[in-house]
Coordinates of C-alpha atoms in Angstrom, one line a residue:
M1 CA 7.4 -15.2 38.3
F2 CA 9.0 -12.5 36.1
N3 CA 11.3 -10.1 37.8
R4 CA 10.8 -6.5 36.5
K5 CA 14.2 -5.3 37.7
G6 CA 17.5 -6.2 36.0
K7 CA 18.8 -6.5 32.5
F8 CA 17.6 -9.2 30.2
L9 CA 18.8 -10.8 27.0
I10 CA 15.8 -11.3 24.8
F11 CA 15.7 -13.1 21.5
G12 CA 12.5 -12.3 19.6
Y13 CA 10.9 -12.1 16.2
I14 CA 9.0 -9.5 14.3
D15 CA 5.4 -10.6 13.4
S16 CA 4.9 -9.7 9.8
D17 CA 1.1 -9.2 10.3
T18 CA 1.4 -6.7 13.1
G19 CA 4.9 -5.4 12.9
F20 CA 5.4 -5.9 16.7
I21 CA 8.4 -7.6 18.2
Y22 CA 7.5 -10.8 20.1
S23 CA 9.4 -13.1 22.4
D24 CA 8.7 -16.3 24.1
I25 CA 10.4 -18.2 26.9
C26 CA 11.4 -20.8 24.4
F27 CA 13.6 -18.1 22.7
S28 CA 15.9 -18.1 25.7
T29 CA 14.8 -14.9 27.3
A30 CA 16.8 -14.7 30.5
E31 CA 18.5 -12.4 33.0
L32 CA 21.8 -11.1 31.6
D33 CA 23.5 -12.2 34.8
I34 CA 23.2 -15.9 34.1
F35 CA 25.3 -15.7 30.9
S36 CA 29.0 -16.2 31.2
S37 CA 31.4 -13.7 29.8
D38 CA 32.4 -16.3 27.1
E39 CA 28.8 -16.6 26.0
L40 CA 28.4 -12.8 25.9
K41 CA 31.6 -12.5 23.9
Q42 CA 30.3 -15.1 21.5
L43 CA 27.1 -13.2 21.1
D44 CA 29.1 -10.0 20.4
K45 CA 31.1 -11.8 17.8
L46 CA 28.0 -13.1 16.1
S47 CA 26.5 -9.6 16.2
E48 CA 29.7 -8.1 14.6
N49 CA 29.7 -10.9 11.9
F50 CA 26.1 -10.1 11.2
K51 CA 26.8 -6.4 10.9
R52 CA 29.8 -7.0 8.5
E53 CA 27.7 -9.3 6.3
S54 CA 24.9 -6.6 6.3
E55 CA 27.4 -4.0 5.2
I56 CA 28.8 -6.2 2.5
K57 CA 25.3 -6.7 1.1
N58 CA 23.5 -3.9 -0.7
N59 CA 22.7 -1.3 1.9
E60 CA 19.6 -0.3 -0.1
S61 CA 18.1 -3.7 0.3
E62 CA 18.5 -3.4 4.1
Y63 CA 16.9 0.1 3.9
V64 CA 14.0 -1.3 1.8
K65 CA 13.4 -4.1 4.4
V66 CA 13.3 -1.5 7.3
K67 CA 11.1 0.8 5.2
S68 CA 8.8 -2.1 4.4
L69 CA 8.6 -3.0 8.0
I70 CA 7.7 0.6 8.9
E71 CA 5.2 0.9 6.1
N72 CA 3.5 -2.4 7.1
S73 CA 3.2 -1.4 10.7
P74 CA -0.5 -1.3 11.9
D75 CA -0.3 2.4 12.8
H76 CA 1.1 3.4 9.4
I77 CA -1.5 1.3 7.6
I78 CA -4.3 2.8 9.6
N79 CA -3.0 6.3 9.1
D80 CA -2.6 5.7 5.3
L81 CA -6.2 4.3 5.1
N82 CA -7.5 7.3 7.1
L83 CA -5.8 9.6 4.7
K84 CA -7.3 7.8 1.7
I85 CA -10.8 8.0 3.3
N86 CA -10.4 11.7 3.8
I87 CA -9.4 12.2 0.2
L88 CA -12.3 10.1 -1.0
E89 CA -14.8 12.0 1.2
S90 CA -13.4 15.3 -0.2
E91 CA -13.8 14.0 -3.8
N92 CA -17.3 12.8 -3.0
K93 CA -18.3 16.2 -1.6
N94 CA -16.9 17.9 -4.8
L95 CA -18.7 15.5 -7.0
K96 CA -22.0 16.2 -5.2
I97 CA -21.5 19.9 -5.7
I98 CA -20.8 19.4 -9.4
I99 CA -23.9 17.2 -9.8
L100 CA -26.1 19.8 -8.0
L101 CA -24.7 22.6 -10.2
L102 CA -25.2 20.6 -13.4
G103 CA -28.7 19.6 -12.3
S104 CA -29.6 23.3 -11.6
I105 CA -28.2 24.4 -14.9
F106 CA -30.2 21.7 -16.7
L107 CA -33.4 22.7 -14.9
L108 CA -32.8 26.4 -15.8
V109 CA -32.3 25.5 -19.5
I110 CA -35.5 23.4 -19.5
I111 CA -37.5 26.2 -17.8
L112 CA -36.1 28.7 -20.3
L113 CA -37.1 26.5 -23.2
V114 CA -40.6 26.0 -21.9
V115 CA -41.0 29.8 -21.4
K116 CA -39.6 30.5 -24.9
V117 CA -42.0 27.9 -26.5
N118 CA -45.0 29.4 -24.5
I119 CA -44.1 32.9 -25.7
R120 CA -43.9 31.7 -29.4
L121 CA -47.3 29.9 -29.0
K122 CA -48.9 33.0 -27.5
G123 CA -47.4 35.1 -30.3
K124 CA -48.9 32.8 -33.0
S125 CA -52.3 32.6 -31.3
A126 CA -52.4 36.5 -31.0
R127 CA -51.6 36.8 -34.8
K128 CA -54.6 34.6 -35.6
F129 CA -57.0 37.0 -34.0
F130 CA -55.7 40.0 -36.1

């Protein structure tokens, strides 16, 4: 049974699909008390070596990795998609308004042309009688 109290040393991995950190028992998750001071010193030494190697490498590449991890998190992806949906809905609404205005203008032009043609035809038929 898992004890909720105490400090634990957890080795885990980041799932690239979800962006969540996962850990299994097989990754040596254990109470911190069971590790000897030599083991903890070795872990600190490995951690310092990793930090030094990271600093030696291009810091921008580390930033890009973290940024990529953040951008690929599910919440960020969902928020980004929601923003794109809102933009598309706004564009769709604007296009509907433009289509309605152009349709109305087209109808008015057709009506004006029909009225103008009717007036000319009436004018010609009135001249025949005189």
